[in-house]
mmCIF file of C-alpha atoms in Angstrom:
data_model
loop_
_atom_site.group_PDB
_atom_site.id
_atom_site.type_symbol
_atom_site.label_atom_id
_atom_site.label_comp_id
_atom_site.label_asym_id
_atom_site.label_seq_id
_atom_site.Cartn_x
_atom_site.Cartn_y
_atom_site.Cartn_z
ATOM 1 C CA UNK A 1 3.197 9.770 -8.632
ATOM 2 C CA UNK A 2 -0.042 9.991 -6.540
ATOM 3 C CA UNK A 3 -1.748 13.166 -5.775
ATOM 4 C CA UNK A 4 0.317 16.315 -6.407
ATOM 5 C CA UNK A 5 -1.249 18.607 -4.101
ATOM 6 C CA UNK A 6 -0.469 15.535 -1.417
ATOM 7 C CA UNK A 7 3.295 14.389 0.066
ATOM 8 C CA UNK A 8 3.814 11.951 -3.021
ATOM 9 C CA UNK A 9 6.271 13.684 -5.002
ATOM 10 C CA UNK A 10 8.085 14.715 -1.703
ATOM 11 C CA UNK A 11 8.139 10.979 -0.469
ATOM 12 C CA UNK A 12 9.173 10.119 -3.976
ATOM 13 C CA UNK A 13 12.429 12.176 -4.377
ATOM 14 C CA UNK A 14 13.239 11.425 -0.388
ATOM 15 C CA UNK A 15 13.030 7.897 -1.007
ATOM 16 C CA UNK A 16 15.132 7.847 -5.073
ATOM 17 C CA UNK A 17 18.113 9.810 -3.830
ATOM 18 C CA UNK A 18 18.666 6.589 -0.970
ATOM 19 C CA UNK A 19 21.283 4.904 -2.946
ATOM 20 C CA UNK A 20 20.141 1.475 -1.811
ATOM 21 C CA UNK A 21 16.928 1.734 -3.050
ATOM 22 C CA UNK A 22 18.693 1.097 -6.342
ATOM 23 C CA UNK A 23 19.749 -2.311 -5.090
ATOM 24 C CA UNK A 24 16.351 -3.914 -4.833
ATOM 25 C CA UNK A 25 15.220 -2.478 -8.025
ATOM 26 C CA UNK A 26 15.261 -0.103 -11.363
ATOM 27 C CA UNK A 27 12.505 2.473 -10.259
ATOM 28 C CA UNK A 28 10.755 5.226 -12.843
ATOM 29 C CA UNK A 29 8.384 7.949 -11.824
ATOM 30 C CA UNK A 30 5.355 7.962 -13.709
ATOM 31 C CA UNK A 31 3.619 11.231 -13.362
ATOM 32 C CA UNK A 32 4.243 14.796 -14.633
ATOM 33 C CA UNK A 33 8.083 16.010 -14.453
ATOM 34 C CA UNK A 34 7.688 19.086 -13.777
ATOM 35 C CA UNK A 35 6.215 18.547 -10.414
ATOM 36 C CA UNK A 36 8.963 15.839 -9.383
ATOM 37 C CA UNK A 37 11.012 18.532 -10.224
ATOM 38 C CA UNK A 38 9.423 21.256 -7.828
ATOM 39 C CA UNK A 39 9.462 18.336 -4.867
ATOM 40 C CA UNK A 40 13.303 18.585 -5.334
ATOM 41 C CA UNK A 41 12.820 21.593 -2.874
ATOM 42 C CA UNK A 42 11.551 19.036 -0.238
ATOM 43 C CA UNK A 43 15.395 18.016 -0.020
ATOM 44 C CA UNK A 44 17.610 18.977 2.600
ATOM 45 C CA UNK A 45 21.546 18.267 2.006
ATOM 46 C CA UNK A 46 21.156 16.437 5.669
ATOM 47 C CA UNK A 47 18.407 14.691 3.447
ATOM 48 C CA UNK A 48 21.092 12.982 1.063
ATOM 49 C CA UNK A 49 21.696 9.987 3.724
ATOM 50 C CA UNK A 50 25.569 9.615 4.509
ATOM 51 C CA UNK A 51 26.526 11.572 1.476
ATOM 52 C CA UNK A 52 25.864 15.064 2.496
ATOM 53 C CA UNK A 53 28.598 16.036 -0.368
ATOM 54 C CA UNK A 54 26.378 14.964 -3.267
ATOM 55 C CA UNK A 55 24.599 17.130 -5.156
ATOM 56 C CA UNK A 56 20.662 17.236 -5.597
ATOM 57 C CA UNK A 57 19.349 14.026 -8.380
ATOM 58 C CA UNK A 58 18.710 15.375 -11.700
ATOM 59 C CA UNK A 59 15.520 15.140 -13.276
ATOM 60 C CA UNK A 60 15.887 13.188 -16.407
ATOM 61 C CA UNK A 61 12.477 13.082 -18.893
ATOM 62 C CA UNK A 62 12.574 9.068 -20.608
ATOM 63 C CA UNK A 63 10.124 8.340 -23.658
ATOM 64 C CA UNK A 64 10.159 4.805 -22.526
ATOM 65 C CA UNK A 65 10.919 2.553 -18.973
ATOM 66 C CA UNK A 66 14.142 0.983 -21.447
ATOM 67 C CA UNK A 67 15.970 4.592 -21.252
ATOM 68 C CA UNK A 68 15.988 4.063 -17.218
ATOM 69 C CA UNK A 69 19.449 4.491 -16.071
ATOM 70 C CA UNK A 70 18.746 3.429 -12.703
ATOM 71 C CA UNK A 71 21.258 5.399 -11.069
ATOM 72 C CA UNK A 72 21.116 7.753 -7.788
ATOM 73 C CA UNK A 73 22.626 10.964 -9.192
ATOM 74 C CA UNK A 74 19.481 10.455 -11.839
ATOM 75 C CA UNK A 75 15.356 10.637 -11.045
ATOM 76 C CA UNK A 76 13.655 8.807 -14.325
ATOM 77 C CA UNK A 77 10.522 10.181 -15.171
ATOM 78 C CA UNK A 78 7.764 8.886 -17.681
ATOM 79 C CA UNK A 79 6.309 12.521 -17.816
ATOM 80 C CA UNK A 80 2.417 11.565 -18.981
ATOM 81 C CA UNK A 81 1.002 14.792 -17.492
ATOM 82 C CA UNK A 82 1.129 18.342 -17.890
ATOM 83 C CA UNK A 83 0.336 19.425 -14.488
ATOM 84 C CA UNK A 84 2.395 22.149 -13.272
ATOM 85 C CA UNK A 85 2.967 23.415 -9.753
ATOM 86 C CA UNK A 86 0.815 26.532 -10.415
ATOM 87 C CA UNK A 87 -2.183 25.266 -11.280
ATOM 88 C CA UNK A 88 -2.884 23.457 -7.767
ATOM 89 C CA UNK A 89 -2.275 24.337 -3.752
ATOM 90 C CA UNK A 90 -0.404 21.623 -1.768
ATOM 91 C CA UNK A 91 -3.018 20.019 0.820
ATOM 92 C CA UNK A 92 -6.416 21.463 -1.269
ATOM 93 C CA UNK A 93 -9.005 18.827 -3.124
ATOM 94 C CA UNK A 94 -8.295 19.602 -7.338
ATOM 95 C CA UNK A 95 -9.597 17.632 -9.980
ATOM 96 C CA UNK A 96 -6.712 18.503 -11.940
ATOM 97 C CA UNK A 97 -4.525 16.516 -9.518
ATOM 98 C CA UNK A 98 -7.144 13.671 -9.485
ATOM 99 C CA UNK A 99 -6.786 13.359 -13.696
ATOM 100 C CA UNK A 100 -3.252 13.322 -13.431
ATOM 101 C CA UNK A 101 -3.046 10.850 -10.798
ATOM 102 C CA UNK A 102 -5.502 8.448 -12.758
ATOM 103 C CA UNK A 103 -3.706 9.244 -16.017
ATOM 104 C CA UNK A 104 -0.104 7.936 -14.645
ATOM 105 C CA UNK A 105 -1.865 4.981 -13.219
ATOM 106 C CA UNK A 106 -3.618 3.893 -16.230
ATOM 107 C CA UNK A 107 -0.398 4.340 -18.059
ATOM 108 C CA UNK A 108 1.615 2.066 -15.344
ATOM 109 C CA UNK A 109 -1.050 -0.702 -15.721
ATOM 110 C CA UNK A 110 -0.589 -0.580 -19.239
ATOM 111 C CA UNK A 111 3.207 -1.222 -18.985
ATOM 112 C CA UNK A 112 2.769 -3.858 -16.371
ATOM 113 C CA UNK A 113 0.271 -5.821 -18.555
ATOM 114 C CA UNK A 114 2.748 -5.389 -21.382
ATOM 115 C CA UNK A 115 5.661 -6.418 -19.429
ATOM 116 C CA UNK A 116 7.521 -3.334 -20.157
ATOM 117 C CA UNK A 117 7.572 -2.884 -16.215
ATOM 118 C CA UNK A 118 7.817 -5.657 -13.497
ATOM 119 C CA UNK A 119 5.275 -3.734 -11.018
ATOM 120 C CA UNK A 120 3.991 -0.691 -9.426
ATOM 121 C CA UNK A 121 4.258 1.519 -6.367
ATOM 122 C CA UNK A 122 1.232 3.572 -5.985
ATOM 123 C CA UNK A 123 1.743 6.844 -3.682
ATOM 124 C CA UNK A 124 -1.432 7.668 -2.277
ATOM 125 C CA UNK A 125 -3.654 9.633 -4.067
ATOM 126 C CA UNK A 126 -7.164 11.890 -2.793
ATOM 127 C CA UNK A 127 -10.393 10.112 -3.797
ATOM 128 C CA UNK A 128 -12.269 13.150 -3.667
ATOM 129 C CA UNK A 129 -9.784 14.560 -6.038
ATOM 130 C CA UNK A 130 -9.888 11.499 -8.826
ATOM 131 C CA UNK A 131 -13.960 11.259 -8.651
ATOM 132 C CA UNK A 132 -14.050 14.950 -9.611
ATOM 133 C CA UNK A 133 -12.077 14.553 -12.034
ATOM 134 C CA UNK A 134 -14.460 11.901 -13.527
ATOM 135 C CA UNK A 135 -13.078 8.750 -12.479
ATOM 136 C CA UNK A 136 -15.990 6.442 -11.245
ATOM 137 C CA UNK A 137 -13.326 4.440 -8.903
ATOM 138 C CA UNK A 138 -13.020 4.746 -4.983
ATOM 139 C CA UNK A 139 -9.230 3.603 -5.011
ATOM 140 C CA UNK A 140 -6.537 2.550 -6.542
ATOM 141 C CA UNK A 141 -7.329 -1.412 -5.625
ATOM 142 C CA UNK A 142 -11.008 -1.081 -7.077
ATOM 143 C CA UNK A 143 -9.160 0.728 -10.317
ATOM 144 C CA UNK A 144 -6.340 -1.598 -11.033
ATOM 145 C CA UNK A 145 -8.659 -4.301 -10.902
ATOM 146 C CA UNK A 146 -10.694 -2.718 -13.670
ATOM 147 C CA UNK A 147 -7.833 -1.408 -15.546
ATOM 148 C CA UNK A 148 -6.591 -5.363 -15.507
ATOM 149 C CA UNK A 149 -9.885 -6.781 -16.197
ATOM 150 C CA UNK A 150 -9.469 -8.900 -13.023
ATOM 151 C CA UNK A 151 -12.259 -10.744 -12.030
ATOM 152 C CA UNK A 152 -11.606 -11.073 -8.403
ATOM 153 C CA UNK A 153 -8.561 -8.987 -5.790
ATOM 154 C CA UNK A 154 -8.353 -8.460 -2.785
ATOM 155 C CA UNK A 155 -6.813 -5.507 -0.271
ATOM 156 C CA UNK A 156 -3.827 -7.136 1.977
ATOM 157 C CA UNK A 157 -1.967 -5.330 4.459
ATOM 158 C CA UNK A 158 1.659 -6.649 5.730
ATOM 159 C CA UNK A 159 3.960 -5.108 8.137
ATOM 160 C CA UNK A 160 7.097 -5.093 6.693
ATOM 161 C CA UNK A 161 11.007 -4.717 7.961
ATOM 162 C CA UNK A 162 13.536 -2.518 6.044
ATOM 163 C CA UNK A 163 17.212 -2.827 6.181
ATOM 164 C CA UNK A 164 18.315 -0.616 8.571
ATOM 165 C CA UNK A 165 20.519 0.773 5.381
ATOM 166 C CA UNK A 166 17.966 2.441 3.786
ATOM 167 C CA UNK A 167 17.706 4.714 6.811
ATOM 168 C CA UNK A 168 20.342 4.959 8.935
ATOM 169 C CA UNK A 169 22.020 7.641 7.252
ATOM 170 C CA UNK A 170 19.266 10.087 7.180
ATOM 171 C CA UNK A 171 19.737 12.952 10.009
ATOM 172 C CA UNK A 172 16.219 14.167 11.041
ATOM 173 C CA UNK A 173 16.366 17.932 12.817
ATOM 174 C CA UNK A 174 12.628 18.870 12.332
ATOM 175 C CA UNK A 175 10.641 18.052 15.742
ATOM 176 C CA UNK A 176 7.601 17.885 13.606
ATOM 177 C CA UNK A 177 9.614 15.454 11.157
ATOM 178 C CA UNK A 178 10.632 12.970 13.944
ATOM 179 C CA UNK A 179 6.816 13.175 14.926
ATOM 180 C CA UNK A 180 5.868 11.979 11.314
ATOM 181 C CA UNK A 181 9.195 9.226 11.030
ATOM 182 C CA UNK A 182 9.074 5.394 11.970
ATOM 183 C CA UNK A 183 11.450 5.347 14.533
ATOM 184 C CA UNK A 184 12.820 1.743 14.019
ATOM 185 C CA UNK A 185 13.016 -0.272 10.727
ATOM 186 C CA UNK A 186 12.911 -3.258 12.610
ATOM 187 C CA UNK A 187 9.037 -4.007 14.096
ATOM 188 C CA UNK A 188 8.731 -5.637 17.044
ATOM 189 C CA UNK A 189 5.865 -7.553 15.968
ATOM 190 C CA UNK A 190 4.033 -7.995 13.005
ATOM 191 C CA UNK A 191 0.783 -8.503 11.395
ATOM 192 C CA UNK A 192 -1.179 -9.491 8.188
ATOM 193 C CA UNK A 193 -4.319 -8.588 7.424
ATOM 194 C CA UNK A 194 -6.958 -9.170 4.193
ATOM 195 C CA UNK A 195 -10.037 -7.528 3.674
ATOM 196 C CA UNK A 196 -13.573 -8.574 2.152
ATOM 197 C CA UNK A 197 -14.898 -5.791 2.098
ATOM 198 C CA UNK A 198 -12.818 -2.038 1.954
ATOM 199 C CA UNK A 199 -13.499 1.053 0.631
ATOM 200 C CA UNK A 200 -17.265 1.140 1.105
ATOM 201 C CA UNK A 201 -19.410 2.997 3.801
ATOM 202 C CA UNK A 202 -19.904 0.540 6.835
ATOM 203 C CA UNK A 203 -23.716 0.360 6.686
ATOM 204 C CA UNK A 204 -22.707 -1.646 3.605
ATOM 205 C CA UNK A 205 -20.386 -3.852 4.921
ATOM 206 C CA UNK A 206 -23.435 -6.082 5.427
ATOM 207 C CA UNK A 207 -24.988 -5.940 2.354
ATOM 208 C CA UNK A 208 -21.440 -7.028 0.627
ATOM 209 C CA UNK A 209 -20.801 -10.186 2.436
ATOM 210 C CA UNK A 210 -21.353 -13.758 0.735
ATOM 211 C CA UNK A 211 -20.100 -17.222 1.045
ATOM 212 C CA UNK A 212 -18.465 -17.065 -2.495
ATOM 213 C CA UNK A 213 -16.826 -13.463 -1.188
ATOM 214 C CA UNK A 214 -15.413 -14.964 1.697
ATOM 215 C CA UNK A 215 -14.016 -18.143 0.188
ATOM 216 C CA UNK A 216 -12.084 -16.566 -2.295
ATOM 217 C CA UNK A 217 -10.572 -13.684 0.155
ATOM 218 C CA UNK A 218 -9.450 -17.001 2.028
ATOM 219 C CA UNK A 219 -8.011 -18.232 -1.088
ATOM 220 C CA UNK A 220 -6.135 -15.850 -2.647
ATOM 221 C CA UNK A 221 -4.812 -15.027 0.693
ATOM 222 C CA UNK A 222 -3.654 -18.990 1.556
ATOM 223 C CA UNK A 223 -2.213 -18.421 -2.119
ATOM 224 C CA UNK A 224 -0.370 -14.759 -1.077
ATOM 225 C CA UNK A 225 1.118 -16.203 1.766
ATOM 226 C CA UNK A 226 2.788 -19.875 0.285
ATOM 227 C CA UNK A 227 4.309 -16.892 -2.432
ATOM 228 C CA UNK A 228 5.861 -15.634 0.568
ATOM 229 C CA UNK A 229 7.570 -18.428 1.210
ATOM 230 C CA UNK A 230 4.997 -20.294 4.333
ATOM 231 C CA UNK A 231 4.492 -23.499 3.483
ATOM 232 C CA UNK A 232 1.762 -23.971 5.138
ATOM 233 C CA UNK A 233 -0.317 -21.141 5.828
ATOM 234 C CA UNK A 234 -2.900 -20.770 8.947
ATOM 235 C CA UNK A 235 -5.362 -18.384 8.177
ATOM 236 C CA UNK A 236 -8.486 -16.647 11.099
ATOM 237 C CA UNK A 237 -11.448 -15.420 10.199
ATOM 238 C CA UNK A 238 -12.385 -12.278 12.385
ATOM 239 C CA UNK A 239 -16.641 -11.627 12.790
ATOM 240 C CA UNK A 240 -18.611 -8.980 11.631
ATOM 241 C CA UNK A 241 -20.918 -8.269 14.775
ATOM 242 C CA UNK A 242 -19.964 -7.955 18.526
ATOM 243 C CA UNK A 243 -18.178 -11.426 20.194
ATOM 244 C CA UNK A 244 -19.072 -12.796 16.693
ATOM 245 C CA UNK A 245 -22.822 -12.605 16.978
ATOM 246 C CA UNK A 246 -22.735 -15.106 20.244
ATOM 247 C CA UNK A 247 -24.768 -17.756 18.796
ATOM 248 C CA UNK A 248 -26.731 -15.228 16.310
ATOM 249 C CA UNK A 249 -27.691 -13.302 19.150
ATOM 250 C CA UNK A 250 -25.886 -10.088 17.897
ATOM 251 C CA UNK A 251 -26.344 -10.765 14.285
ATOM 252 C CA UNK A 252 -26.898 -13.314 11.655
ATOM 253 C CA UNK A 253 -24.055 -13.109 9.193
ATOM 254 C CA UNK A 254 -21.665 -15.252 11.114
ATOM 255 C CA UNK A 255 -24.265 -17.845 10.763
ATOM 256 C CA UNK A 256 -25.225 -17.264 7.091
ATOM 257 C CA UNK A 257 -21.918 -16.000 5.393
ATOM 258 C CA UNK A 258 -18.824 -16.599 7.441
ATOM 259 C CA UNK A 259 -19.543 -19.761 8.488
ATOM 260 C CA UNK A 260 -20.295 -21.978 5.274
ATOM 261 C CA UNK A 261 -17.279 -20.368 3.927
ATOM 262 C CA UNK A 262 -14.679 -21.575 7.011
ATOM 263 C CA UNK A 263 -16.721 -24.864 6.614
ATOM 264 C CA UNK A 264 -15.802 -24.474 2.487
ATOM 265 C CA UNK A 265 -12.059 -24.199 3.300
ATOM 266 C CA UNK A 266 -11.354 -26.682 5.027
ATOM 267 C CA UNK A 267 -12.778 -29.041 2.856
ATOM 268 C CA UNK A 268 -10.920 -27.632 0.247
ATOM 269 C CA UNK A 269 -7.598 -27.991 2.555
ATOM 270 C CA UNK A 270 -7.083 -25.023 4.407
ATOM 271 C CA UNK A 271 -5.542 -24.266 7.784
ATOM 272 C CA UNK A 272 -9.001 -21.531 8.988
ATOM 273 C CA UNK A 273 -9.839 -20.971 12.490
ATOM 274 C CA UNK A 274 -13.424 -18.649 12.964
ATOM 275 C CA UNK A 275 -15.536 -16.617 13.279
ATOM 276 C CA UNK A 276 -13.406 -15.465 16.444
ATOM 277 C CA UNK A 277 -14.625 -12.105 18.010
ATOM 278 C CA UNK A 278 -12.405 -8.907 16.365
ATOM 279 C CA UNK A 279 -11.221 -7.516 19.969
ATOM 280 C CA UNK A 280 -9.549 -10.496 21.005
ATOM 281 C CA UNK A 281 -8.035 -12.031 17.994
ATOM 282 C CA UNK A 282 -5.091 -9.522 16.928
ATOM 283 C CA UNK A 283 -3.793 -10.007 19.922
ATOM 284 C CA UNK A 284 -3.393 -13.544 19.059
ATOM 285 C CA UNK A 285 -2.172 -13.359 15.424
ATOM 286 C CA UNK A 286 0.413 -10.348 16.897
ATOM 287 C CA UNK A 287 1.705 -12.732 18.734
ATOM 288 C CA UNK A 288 2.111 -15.762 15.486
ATOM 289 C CA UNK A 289 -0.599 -17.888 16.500
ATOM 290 C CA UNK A 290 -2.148 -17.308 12.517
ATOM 291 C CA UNK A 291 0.077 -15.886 9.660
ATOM 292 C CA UNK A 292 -3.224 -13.413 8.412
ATOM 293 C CA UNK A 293 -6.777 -12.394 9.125
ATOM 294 C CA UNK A 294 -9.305 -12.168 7.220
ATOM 295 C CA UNK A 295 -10.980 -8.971 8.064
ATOM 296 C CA UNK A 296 -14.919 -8.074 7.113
ATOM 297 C CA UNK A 297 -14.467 -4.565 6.716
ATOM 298 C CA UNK A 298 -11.682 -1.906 6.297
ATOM 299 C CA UNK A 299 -11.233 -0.178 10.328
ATOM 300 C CA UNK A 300 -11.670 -3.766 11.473
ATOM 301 C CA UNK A 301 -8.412 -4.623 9.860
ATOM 302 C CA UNK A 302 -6.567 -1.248 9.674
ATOM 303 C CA UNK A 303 -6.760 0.250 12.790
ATOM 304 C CA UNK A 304 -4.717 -3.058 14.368
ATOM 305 C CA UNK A 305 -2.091 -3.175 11.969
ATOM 306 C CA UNK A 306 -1.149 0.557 11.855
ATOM 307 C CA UNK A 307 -1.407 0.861 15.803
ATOM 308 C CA UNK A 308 1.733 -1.423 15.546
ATOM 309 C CA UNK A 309 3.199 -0.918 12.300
ATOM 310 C CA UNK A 310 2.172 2.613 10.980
ATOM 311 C CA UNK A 311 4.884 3.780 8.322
ATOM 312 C CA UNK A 312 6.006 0.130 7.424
ATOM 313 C CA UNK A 313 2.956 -1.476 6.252
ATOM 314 C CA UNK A 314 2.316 -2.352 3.030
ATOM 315 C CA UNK A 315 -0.275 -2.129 0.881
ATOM 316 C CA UNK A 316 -0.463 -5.252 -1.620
ATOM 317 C CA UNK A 317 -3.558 -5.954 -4.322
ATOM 318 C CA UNK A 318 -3.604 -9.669 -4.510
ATOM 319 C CA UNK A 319 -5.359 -11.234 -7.281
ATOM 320 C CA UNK A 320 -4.181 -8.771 -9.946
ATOM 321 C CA UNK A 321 -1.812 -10.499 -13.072
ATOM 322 C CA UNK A 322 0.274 -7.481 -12.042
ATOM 323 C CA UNK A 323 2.515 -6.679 -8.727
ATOM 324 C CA UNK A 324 1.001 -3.531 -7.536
ATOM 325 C CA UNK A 325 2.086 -2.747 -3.527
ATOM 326 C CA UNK A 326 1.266 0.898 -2.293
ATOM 327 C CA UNK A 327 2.347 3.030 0.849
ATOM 328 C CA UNK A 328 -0.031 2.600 4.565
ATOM 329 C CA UNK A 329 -1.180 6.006 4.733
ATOM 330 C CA UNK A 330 -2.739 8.732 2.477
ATOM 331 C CA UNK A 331 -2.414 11.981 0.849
ATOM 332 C CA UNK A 332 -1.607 13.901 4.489
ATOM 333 C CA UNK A 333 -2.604 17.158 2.982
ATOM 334 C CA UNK A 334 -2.440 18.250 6.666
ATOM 335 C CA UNK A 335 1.426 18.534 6.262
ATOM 336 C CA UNK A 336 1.592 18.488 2.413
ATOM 337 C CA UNK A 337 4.282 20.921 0.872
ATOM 338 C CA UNK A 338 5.600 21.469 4.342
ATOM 339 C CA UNK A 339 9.187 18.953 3.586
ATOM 340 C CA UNK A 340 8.765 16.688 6.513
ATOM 341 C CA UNK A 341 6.749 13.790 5.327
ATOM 342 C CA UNK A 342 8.561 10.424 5.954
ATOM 343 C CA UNK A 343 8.953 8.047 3.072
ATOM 344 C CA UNK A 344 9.789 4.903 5.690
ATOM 345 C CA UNK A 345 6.542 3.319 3.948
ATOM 346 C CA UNK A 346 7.256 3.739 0.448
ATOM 347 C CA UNK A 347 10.530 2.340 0.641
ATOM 348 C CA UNK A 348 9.036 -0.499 2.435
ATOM 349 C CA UNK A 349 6.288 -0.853 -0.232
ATOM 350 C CA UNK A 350 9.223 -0.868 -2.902
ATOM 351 C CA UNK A 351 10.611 -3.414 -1.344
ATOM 352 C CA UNK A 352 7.833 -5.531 -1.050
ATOM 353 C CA UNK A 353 6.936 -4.880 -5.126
ATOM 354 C CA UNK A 354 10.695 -5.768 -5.781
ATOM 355 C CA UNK A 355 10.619 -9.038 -3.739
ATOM 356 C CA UNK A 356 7.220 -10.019 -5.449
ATOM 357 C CA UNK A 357 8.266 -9.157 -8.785
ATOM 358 C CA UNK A 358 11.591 -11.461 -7.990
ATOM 359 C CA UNK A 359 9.397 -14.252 -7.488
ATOM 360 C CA UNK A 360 7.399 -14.077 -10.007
ATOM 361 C CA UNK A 361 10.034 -14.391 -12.612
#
């Protein structure tokens, strides 16, 4: 469900009453009902795609992911939380949003690991919220690994297309709302992007970096992409430092991390080009020359992809025994309980979770 006081529940019920989302998959809301319930508000009849006739979803409570009925008219939820929409403010820090968010994520992993479920959508949820609440994690990526007892994942971002279905019947009158909406489900170009390092302050980016860190970023990525159906995959490795240290002059870590691990690679087999400078080379995998990057730290990597992909990226833990994809953006308690948030990226991410799960059957 994400954070409360944030746009998930709104982005939520937008994106379950789009009929086609039920195509692609069977989806449940874990979370607390009764605040999928108040997000019903969020709902315009304009909202209800080409079928301005129907009715608003009904909220149905399940005791179990077997009673989903997986049907439009109906909004499944798994209700493990007793948060209510008067004990919080939309688009204010509360702990009591953080618990809740880290309570219906623990219980999702659990299902996933059981097989109950096939995989999860995460909608965004406020760190600051979840560490006062207790929980010692900075994310959902650095959680789920925990909560899987993975040893090793890794943070990809992947533009994705959605049928034009899934939005073309949705009428958008708000100025602010068309501000906030992708304007074309079809991207023009496209981008992948894996991270070393991510949710850690960038004087520690440094400190973080290591040959065995590197080589199995490269790895699990090579491994990502064949699952995604290229054969062969051919991977760049972006620097850390300026024009990629020039020859050590603007740094050493090129020399003493990124390197070795290229060098480790491809004599393991892989397709790696790098330690290219970071302004020159998304340019060059825009444009297909690589199928990913490899990125040392989280703007390096994020600030590309969403200048030409914001609201249809998707975020996808690799390395986890369970398909977990997530939405490109965050809580936006800037326009949180206002109605206009887009859901463009968490249909995408469903999408994405659905075609992974597919595969992995």
């Amino acid at each position: 469900m994400g954070d409360a006081a944030g746009i998930g529940p709104e982005i939520i019920v937008k994106a379950l009453t789009n009929k086609n989302v039920y195509q692609i998959c069977q989806p449940i809301v874990i979370g607390s009902a009764a605040i999928i319930q108040d997000a019903l508000r969020f709902i315009s009849p304009t909202d209800l795609r080409s079928e301005p006739q129907r009715n608003l979803p009904n909220i149905s409570v399940v005791q179990s992911p077997i009673q989903t009925t997986a049907i439009p008219e109906r909004i499944d939820v798994l209700d493990v939380s007793s948060l209510t929409p008067d004990m919080f403010t939309h688009g204010r820090i509360n702990p009591l949003c953080g618990a809740a968010a880290v309570k219906a994520i623990e219980a999702a992993a659990q299902l996933t690991l059981g097989g109950t479920l096939n995989g999860i959508t995460t909608a965004p949820i406020c760190k600051a919220s979840i560490q006062r609440a207790g929980s010692p994690f900075p994310g959902h990526t650095e959680m789920l690994t925990s909560l899987t007892q993975s040893k090793k994942s890794v943070m990809m971002l992947k533009t994705w297309d959605i049928p034009p279905q899934f939005v073309s019947g949705r009428n958008i009158d708000s100025k602010k709302e068309k501000k906030n909406s992708c304007a074309s489900t079809n991207l023009k170009e496209h981008l992948t992007v894996s991270f070393v390092t991510s949710h850690i302050p960038i004087a520690e980016v440094s400190q973080k970096l290591s040959v065995e860190r590197i080589s199995d970023v490269i790895r699990i990525t090579h491994e990502a992409l064949i699952q995604f159906g290229i054969e062969n995959p051919r991977l760049v490795v972006a620097g850390l430092n300026p024009h990629a240290s020039e020859e050590g002059m603007f740094g050493k870590e090129e020399d003493t991390y990124i390197k070795p691990a290229i060098k480790k690679a491809h004599a393991d087999g892989y397709q790696v080009d790098g330690p290219l400078p970071a302004d020159t080379l998304f340019k060059k995998a825009i444009s297909g020359e690589w199928d990913a990057v490899i990125a040392m730290y989280h703007d390096q990597g994020n600030i590309p992809i969403k200048l030409i992909g914001f609201g249809q990226v998707v975020n996808i833990t690799l390395g986890l025994p369970i398909v977990r994809t997530s939405v490109d953006h965050g809580t936006a308690f800037d326009i949180a309980g206002q109605g206009i948030a887009s859901e463009t990226s968490l249909i995408a991410a469903l999408a994405a979770a659905a075609q992974l799960a597919s595969s992995q059957l």
